[in-house]
mmCIF file of C-alpha atoms and ligand atoms in Angstrom:
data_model
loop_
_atom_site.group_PDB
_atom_site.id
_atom_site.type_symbol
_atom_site.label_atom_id
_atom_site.label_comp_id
_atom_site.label_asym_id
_atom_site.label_seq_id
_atom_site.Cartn_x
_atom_site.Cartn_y
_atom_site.Cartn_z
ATOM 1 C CA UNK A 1 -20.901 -4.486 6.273
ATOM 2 C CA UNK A 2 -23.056 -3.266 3.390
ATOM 3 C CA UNK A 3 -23.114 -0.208 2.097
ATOM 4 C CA UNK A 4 -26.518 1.999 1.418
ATOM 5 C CA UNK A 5 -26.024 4.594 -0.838
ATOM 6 C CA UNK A 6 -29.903 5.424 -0.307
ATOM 7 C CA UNK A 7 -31.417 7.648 -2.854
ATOM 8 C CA UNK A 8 -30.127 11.286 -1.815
ATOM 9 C CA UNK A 9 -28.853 13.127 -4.619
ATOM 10 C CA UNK A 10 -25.302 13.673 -3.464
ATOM 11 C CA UNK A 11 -25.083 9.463 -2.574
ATOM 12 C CA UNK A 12 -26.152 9.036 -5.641
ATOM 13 C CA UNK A 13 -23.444 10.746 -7.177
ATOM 14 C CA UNK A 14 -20.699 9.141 -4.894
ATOM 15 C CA UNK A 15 -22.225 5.755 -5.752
ATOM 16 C CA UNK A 16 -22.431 6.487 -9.760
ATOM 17 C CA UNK A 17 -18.157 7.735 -9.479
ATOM 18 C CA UNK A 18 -17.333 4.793 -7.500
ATOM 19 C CA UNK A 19 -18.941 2.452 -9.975
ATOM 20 C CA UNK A 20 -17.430 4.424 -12.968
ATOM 21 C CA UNK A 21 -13.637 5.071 -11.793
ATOM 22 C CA UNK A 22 -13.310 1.480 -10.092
ATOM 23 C CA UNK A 23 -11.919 -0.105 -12.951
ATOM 24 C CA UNK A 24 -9.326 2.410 -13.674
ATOM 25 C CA UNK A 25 -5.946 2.732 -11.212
ATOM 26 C CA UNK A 26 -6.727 6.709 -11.004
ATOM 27 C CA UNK A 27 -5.903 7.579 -7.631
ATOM 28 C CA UNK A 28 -8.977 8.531 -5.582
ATOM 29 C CA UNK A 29 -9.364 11.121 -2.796
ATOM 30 C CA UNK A 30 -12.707 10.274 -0.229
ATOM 31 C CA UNK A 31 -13.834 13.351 1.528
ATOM 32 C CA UNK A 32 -16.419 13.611 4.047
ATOM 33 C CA UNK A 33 -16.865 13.721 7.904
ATOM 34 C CA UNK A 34 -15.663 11.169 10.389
ATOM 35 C CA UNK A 35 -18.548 8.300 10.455
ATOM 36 C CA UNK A 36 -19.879 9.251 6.445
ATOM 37 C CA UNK A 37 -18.680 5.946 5.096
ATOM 38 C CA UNK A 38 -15.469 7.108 3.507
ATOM 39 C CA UNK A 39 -13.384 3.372 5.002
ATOM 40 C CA UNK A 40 -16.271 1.504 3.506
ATOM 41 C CA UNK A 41 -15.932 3.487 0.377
ATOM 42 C CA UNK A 42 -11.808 2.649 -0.266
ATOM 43 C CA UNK A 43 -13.062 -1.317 0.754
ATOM 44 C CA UNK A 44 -15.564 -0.966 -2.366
ATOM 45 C CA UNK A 45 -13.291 0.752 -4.626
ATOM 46 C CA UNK A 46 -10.916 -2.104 -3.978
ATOM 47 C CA UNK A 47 -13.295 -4.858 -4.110
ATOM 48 C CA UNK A 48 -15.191 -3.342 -7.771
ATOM 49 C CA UNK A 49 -11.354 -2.925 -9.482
ATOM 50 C CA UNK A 50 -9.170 -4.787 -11.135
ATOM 51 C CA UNK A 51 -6.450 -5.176 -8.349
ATOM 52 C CA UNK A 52 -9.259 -7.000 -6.013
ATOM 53 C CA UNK A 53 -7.109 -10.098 -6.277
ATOM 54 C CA UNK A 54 -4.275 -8.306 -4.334
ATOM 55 C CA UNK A 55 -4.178 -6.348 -0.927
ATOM 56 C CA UNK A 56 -6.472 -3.783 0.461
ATOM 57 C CA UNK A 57 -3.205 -2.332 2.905
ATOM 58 C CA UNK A 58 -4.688 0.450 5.193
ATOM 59 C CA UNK A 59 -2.435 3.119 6.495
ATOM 60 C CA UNK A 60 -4.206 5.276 9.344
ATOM 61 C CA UNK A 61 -1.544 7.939 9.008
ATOM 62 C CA UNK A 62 -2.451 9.794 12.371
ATOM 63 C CA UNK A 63 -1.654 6.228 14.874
ATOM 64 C CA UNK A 64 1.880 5.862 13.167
ATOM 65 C CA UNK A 65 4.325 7.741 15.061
ATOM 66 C CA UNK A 66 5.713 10.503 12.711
ATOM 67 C CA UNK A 67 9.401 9.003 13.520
ATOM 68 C CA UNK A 68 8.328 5.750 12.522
ATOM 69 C CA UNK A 69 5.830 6.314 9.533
ATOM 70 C CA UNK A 70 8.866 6.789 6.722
ATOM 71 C CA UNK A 71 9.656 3.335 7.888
ATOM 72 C CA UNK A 72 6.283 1.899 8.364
ATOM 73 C CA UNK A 73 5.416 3.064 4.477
ATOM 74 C CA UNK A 74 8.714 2.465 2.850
ATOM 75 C CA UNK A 75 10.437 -0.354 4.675
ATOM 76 C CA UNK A 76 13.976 -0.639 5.942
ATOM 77 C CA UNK A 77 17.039 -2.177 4.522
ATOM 78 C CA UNK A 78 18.667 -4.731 6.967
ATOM 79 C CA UNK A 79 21.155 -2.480 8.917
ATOM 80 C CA UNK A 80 19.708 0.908 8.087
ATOM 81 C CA UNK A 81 19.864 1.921 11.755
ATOM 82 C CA UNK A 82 20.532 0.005 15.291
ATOM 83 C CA UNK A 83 18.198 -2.961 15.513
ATOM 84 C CA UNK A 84 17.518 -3.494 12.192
ATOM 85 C CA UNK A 85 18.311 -6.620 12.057
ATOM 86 C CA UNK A 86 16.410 -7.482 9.065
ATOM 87 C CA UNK A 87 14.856 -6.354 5.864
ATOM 88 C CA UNK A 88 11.266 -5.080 6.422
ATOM 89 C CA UNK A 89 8.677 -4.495 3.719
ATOM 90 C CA UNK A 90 6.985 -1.771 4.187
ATOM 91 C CA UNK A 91 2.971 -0.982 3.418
ATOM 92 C CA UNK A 92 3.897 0.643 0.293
ATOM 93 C CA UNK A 93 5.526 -2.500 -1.206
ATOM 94 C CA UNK A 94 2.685 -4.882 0.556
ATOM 95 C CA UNK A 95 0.442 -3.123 -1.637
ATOM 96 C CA UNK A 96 1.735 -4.608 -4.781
ATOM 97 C CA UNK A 97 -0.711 -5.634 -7.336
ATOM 98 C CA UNK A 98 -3.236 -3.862 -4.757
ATOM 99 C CA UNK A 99 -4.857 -0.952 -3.301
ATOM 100 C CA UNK A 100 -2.927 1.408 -0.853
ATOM 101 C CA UNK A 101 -5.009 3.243 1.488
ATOM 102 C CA UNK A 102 -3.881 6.675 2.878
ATOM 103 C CA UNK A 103 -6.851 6.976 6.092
ATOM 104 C CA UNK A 104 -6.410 10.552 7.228
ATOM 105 C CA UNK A 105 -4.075 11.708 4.690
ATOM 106 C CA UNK A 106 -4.116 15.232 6.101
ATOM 107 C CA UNK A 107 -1.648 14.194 8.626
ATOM 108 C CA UNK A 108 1.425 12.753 7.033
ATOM 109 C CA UNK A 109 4.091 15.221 7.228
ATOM 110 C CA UNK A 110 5.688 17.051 4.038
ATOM 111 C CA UNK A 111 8.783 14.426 3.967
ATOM 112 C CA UNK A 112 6.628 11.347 3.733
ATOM 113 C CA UNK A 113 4.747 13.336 1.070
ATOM 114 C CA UNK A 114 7.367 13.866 -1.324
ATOM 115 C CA UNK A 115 8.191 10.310 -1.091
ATOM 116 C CA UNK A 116 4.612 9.229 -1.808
ATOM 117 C CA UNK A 117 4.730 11.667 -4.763
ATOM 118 C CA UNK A 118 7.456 10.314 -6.034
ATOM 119 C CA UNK A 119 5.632 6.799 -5.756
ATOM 120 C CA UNK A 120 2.949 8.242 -7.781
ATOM 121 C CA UNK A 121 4.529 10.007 -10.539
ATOM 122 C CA UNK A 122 6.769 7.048 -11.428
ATOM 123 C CA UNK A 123 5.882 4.232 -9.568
ATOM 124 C CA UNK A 124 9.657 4.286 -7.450
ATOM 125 C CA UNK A 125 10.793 4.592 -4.153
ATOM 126 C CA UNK A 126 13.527 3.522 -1.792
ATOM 127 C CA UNK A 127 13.622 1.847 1.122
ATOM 128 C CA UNK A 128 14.585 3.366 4.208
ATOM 129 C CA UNK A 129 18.566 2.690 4.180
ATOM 130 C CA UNK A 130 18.532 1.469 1.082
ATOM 131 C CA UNK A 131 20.303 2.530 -2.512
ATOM 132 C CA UNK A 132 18.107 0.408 -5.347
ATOM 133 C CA UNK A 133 14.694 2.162 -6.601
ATOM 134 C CA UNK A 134 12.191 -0.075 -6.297
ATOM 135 C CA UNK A 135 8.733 -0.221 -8.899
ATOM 136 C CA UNK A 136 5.348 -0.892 -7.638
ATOM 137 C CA UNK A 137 1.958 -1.381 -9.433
ATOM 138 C CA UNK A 138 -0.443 -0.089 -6.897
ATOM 139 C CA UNK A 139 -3.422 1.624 -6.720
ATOM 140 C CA UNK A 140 -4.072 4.850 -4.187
ATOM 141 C CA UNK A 141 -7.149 5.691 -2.362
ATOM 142 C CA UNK A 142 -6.866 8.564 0.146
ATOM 143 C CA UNK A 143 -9.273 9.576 3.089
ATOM 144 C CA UNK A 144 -9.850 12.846 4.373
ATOM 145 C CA UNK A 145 -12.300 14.774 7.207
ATOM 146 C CA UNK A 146 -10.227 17.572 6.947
ATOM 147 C CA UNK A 147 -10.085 20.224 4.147
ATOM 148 C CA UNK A 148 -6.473 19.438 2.398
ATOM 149 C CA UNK A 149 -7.023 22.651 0.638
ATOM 150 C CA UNK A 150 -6.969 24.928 3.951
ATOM 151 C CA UNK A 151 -3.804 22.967 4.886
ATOM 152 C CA UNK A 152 -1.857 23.412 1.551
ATOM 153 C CA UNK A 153 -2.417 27.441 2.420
ATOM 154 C CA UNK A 154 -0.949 26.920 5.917
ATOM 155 C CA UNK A 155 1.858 25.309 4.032
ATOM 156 C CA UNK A 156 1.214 21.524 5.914
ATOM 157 C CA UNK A 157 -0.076 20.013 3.132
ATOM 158 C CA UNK A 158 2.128 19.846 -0.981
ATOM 159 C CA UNK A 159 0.026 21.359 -3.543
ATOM 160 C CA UNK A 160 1.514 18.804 -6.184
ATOM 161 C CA UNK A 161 0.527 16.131 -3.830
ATOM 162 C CA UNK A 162 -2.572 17.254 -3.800
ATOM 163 C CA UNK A 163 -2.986 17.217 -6.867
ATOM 164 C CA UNK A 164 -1.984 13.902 -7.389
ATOM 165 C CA UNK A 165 -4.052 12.369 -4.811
ATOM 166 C CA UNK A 166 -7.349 13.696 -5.967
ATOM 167 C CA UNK A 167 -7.204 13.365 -9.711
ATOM 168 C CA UNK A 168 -11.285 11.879 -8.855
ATOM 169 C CA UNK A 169 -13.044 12.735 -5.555
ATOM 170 C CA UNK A 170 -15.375 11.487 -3.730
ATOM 171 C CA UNK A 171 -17.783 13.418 -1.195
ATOM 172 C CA UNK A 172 -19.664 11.735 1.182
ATOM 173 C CA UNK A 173 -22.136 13.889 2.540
ATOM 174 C CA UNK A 174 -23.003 14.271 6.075
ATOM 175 C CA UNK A 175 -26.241 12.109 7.794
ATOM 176 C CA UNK A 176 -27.963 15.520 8.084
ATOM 177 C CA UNK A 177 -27.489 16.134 4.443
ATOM 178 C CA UNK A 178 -29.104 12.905 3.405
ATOM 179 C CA UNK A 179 -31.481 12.851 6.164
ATOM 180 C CA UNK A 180 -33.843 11.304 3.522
ATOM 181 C CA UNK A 181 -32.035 7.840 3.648
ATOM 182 C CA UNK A 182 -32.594 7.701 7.730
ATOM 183 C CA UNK A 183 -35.239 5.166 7.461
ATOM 184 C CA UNK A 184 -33.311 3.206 5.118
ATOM 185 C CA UNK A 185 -30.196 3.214 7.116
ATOM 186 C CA UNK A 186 -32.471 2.158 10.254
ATOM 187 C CA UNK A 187 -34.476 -0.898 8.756
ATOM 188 C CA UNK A 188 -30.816 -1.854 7.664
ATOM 189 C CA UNK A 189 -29.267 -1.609 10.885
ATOM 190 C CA UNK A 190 -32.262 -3.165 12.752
ATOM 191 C CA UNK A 191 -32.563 -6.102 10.716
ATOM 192 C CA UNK A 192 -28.740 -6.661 10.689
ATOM 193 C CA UNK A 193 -28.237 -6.140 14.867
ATOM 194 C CA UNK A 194 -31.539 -8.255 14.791
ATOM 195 C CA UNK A 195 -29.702 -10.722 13.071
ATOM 196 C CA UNK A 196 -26.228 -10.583 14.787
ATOM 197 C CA UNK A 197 -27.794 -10.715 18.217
ATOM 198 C CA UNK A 198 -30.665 -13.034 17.607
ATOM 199 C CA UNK A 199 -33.108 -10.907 18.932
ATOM 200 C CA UNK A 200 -36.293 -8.584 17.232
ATOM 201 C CA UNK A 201 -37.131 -5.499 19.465
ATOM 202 C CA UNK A 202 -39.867 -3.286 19.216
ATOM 203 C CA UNK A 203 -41.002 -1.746 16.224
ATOM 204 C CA UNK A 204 -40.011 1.469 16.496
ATOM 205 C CA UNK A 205 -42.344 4.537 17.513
ATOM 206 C CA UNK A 206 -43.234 7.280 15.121
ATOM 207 C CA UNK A 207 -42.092 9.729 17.802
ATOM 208 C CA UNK A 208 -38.670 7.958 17.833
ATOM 209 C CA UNK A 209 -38.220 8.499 13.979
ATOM 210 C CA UNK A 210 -39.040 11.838 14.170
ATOM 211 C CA UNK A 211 -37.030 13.027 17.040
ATOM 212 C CA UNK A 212 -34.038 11.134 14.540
ATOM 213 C CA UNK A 213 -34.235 12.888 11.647
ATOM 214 C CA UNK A 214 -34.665 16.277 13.443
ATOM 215 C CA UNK A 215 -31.181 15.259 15.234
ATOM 216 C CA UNK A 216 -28.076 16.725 13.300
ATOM 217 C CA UNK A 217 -25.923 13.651 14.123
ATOM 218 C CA UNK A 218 -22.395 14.748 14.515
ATOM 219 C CA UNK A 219 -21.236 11.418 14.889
ATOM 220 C CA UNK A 220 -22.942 10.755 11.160
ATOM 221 C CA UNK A 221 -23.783 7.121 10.026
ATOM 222 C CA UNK A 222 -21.441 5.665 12.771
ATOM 223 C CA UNK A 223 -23.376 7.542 15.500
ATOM 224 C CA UNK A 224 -26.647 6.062 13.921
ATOM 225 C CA UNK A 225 -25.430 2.476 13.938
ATOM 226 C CA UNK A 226 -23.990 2.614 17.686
ATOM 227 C CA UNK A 227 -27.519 3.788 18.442
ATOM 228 C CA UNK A 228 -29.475 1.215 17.002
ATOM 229 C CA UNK A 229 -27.282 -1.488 17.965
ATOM 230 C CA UNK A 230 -27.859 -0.756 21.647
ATOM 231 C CA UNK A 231 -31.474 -0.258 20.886
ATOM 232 C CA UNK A 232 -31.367 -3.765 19.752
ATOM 233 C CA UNK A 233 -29.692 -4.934 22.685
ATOM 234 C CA UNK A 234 -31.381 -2.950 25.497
ATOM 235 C CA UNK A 235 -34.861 -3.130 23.393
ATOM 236 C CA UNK A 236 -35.965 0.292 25.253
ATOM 237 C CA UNK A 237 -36.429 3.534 23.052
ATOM 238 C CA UNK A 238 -35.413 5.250 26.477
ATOM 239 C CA UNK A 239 -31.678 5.073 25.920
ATOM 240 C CA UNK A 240 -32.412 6.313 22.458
ATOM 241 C CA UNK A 241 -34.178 9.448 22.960
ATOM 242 C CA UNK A 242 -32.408 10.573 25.886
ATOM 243 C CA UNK A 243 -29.060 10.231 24.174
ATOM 244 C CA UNK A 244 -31.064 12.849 21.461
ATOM 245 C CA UNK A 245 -33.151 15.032 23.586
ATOM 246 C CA UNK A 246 -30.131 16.913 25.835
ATOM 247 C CA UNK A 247 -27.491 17.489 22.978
ATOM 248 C CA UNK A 248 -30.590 18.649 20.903
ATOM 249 C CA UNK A 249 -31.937 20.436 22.985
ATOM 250 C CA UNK A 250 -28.459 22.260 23.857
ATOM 251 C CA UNK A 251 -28.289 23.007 20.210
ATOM 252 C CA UNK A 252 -31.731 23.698 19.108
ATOM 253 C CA UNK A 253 -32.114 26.826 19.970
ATOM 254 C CA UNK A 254 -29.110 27.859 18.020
ATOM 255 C CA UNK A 255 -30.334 26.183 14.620
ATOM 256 C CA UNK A 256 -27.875 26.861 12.321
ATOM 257 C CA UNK A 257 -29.233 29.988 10.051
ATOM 258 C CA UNK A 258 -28.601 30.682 6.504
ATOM 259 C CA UNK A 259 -26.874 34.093 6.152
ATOM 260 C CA UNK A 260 -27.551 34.516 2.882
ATOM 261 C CA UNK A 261 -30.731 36.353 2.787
ATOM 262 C CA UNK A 262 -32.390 38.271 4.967
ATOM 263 C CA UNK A 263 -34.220 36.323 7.869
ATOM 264 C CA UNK A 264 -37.660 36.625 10.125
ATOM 265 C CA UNK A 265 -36.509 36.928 13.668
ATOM 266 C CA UNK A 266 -39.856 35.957 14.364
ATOM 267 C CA UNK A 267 -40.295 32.591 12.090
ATOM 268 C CA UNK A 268 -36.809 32.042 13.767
ATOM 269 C CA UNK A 269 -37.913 32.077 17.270
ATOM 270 C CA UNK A 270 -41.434 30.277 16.684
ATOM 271 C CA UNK A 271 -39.723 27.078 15.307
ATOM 272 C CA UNK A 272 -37.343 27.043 18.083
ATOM 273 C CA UNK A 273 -39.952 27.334 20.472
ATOM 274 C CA UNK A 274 -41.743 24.541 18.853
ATOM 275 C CA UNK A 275 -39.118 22.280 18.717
ATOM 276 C CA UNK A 276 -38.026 23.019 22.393
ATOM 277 C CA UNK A 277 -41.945 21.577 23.328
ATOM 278 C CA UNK A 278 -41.862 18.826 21.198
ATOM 279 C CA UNK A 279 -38.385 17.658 22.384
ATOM 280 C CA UNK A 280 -39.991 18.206 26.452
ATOM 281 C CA UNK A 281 -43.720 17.064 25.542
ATOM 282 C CA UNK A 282 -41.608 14.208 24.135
ATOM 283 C CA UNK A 283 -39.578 13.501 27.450
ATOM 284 C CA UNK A 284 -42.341 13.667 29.994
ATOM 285 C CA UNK A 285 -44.526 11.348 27.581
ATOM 286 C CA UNK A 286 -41.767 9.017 27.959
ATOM 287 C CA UNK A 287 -41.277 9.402 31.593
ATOM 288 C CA UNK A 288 -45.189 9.017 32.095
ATOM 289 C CA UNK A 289 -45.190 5.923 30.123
ATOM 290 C CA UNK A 290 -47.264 7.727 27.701
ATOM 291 C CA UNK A 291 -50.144 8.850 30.123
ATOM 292 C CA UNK A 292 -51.399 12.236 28.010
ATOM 293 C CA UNK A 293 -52.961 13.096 31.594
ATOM 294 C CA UNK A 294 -49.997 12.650 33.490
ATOM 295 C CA UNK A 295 -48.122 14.436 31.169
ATOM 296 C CA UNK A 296 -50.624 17.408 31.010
ATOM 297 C CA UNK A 297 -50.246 17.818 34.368
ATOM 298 C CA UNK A 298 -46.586 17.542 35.177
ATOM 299 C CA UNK A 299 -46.369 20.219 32.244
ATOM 300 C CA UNK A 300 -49.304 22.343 34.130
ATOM 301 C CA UNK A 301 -51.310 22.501 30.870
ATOM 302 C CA UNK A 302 -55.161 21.634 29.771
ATOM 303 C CA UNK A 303 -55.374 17.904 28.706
ATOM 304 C CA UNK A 304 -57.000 19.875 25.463
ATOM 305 C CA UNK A 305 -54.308 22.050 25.516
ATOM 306 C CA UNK A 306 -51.683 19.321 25.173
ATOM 307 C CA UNK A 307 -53.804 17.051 22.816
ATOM 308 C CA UNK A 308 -53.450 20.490 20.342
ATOM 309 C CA UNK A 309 -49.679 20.559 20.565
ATOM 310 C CA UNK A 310 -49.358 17.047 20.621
ATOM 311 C CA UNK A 311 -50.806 17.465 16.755
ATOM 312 C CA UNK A 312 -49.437 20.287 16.070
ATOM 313 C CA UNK A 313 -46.095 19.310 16.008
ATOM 314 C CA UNK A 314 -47.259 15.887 14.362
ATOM 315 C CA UNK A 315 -46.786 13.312 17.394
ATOM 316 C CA UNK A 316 -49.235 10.656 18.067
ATOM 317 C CA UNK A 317 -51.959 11.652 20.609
ATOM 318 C CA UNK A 318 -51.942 7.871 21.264
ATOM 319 C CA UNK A 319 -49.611 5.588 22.952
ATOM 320 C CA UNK A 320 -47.222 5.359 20.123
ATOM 321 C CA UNK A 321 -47.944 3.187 17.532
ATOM 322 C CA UNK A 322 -44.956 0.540 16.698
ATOM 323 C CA UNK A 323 -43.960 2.211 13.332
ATOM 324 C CA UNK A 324 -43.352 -0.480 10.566
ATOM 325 C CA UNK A 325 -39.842 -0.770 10.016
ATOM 326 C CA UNK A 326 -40.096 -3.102 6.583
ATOM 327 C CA UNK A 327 -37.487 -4.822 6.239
ATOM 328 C CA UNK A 328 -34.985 -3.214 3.368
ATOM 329 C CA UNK A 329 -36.344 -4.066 0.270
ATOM 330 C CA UNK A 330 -33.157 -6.127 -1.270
ATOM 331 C CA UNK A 331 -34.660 -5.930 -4.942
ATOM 332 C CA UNK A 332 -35.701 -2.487 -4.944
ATOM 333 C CA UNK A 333 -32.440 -1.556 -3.668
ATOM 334 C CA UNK A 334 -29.842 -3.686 -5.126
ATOM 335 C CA UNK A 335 -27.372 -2.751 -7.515
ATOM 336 C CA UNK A 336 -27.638 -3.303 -11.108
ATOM 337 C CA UNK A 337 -26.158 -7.165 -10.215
ATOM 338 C CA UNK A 338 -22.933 -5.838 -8.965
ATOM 339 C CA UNK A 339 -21.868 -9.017 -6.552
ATOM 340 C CA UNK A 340 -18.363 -8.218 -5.567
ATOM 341 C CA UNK A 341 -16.271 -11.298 -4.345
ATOM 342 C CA UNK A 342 -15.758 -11.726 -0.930
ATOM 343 C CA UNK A 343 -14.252 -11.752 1.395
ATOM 344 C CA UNK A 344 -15.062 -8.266 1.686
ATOM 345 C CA UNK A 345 -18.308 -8.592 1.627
ATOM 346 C CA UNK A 346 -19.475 -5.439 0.387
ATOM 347 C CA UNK A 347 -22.916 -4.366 -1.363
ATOM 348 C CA UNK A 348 -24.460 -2.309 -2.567
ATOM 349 C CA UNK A 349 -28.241 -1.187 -1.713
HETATM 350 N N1 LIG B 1 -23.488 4.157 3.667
HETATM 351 C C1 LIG B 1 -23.373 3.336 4.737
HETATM 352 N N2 LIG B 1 -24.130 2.242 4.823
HETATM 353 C C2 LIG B 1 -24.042 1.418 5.882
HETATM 354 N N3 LIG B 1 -23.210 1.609 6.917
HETATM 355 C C3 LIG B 1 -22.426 2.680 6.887
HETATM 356 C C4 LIG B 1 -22.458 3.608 5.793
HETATM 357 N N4 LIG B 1 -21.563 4.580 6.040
HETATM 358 C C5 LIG B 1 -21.008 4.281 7.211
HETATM 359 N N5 LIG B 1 -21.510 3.159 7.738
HETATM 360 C C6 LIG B 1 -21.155 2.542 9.024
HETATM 361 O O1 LIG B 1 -20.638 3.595 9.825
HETATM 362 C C7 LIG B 1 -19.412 3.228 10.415
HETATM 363 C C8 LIG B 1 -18.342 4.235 10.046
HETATM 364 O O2 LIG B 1 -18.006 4.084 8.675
HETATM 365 P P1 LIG B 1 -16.535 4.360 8.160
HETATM 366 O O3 LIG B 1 -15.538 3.802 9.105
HETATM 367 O O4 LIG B 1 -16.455 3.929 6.748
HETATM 368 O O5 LIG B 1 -16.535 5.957 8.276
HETATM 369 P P2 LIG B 1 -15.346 6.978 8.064
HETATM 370 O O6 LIG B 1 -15.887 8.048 7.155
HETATM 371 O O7 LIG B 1 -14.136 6.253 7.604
HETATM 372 O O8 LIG B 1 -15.153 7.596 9.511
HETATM 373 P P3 LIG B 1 -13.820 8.217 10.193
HETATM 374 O O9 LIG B 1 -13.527 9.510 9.477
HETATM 375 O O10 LIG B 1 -14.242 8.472 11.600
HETATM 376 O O11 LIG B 1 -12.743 7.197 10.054
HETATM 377 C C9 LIG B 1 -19.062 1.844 9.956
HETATM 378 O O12 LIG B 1 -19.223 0.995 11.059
HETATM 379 C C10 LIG B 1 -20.047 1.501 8.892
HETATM 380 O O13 LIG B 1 -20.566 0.248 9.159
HETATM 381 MG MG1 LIG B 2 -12.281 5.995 8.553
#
């Protein structure tokens, strides 16, 4: 999968610290919510460094057992406890000459963390069982949705490791924060589920795109792409906007407000009102196949009366037009010429 780092400021950023900290074997912490990217991020690191030759070994710390995770990370020494019958190399060791990445770091407990610490300070640790200090050359990249900080004040999370882990980070920002880059992300994901199931649907409508980027997609860039691949599959905008319109329209009203200065109650409540009729204009359009005199009607309003909101709040009066999805413009997009090896086949756009 390819990664689009679109043109949003904070992207841009995340894009321009990956490129620059690659090369290096400082460890690197990936923040952001679930579905931002961060997994693709650690594949990229891995692929741009200078360890891409060796193992990308992924660790998702919360589906290891606590019991079992010293022992899944470390490795046991033949006989260390009943049944083991053999030696077992653990993930830390498999990521010799490679990348080690922590998914979810938040949720290792405080014993696996001193170990790991003691991994990164000198490049040692023990097996499980064992007596002999091992030394590995390995590279960490850590993954987080939660904030470590909050957890090293409620004591479930080693200051020093922190520390250690983060000595760059990386923030992904949230799909609502780079709303800007939805139509990239869409012609991307289009073209691609176009490609993987052999099959073009229709273009898009205008009132599709905008009902997306008013949508504050909890879910993120995962949410986006599980979307669009079923609007590939199904080829019906219907599955689409309904799975937008109800959450949306649970949340709308409640549009997250900005504290920090003093706000018009009134502004407020007129936007929310707007949005509310777009989101049901929207619905019964859809249900009356686009009929505006259907629709004026079922909403017991003028045809006039509906042709004014329908422009007011910037949807087509006509049937909707198939919006152009172009497809993503490779050159305008592409990386200065950064072609990293596969198999990971990871770009950048
Ligand atoms: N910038 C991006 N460009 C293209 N696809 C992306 C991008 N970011 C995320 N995706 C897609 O979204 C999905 C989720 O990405 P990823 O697994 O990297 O997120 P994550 O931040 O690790 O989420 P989680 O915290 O839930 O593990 C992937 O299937 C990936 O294809
Ligand atoms: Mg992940």
């Amino acid at each position: 999968m390819d990664i689009l780092f679109g043109k949003t400021p904070a992207m841009l950023a995340a894009r321009n610290k990956i490129e620059r900290v690659a090369e290096t074997d400082v460890p690197v912490l990936i923040q952001g919510e679930s579905g931002t990217g961060k997994e693709l991020c650690a594949q990229l690191l891995h692929t741009l460094s200078l360890r891409a030759r060796g193992s990308l070994v992924k660790v998702s710390c919360p589906a290891i057992p606590h019991s079992l995770l010293e022992t899944e990370l470390f490795g046991y020494e033949k006989g260390a406890f009943t049944g083991a019958a053999t030696t077992k190399l653990g993930r830390v060791e498999q990521a010799h000459n490679g990348t080690l990445f922590l998914d979810e770091v938040g949720s290792l407990d405080l014993n696996v963390q001193s170990k790991l610490l003691q991994v990164l300070q000198d490049g040692t640790f023990v097996r499980v069982g064992g007596h002999e200090s091992r030394s590995i050359a390995t590279r960490l990249v850590s993954a987080a949705n939660s904030d470590l900080r909050t957890q090293v004040e409620a004591g479930t999370f080693r200051l020093d490791f922190l520390f250690r882990i983060n000595a760059v980070t990386i923030n992904l920002p949230s799909l609502r924060q780079r709303i800007a880059d939805l139509p990239i992300l869409v012609d991307y994901f289009i073209e691609h589920y176009s490609r993987v199931f052999r099959h073009t649907p229709e273009l898009l409508s205008k009132s599709a795109m905008r009902l997306m980027q008013n949508y504050h997609w909890p879910g993120n860039i995962r949410q986006l792409e599980n979307l669009i691949r079923s609007y590939v599959l199904i080829g019906s905008e219907d599955a689409l906007v309904a799975e937008l319109i109800p959450d949306q329209q649970r949340s709308g009203v409640t549009a997250e407000i900005d504290l920090s200065e003093p706000v018009s109650l009134k502004n407020i409540t007129r936007q929310a009102t707007h949005d509310l009729e777009r989101q049901i204009i929207l619905k019964v359009l859809q249900a009356n196949s686009w009929n505006r005199q259907k629709t004026a009607k079922w909403l017991q309003i003028s045809y006039r009366s509906l042709l004014y909101k329908l422009s007011e709040a910037g949807m087509p009066e006509v049937p909707p037009r198939p919006l152009r999805t172009a497809s993503p413009k490779r050159a305008e997009h592409a990386s200065n010429g950064v072609q990293p090896p596969s198999p990971v086949r990871t770009r950048l756009y």
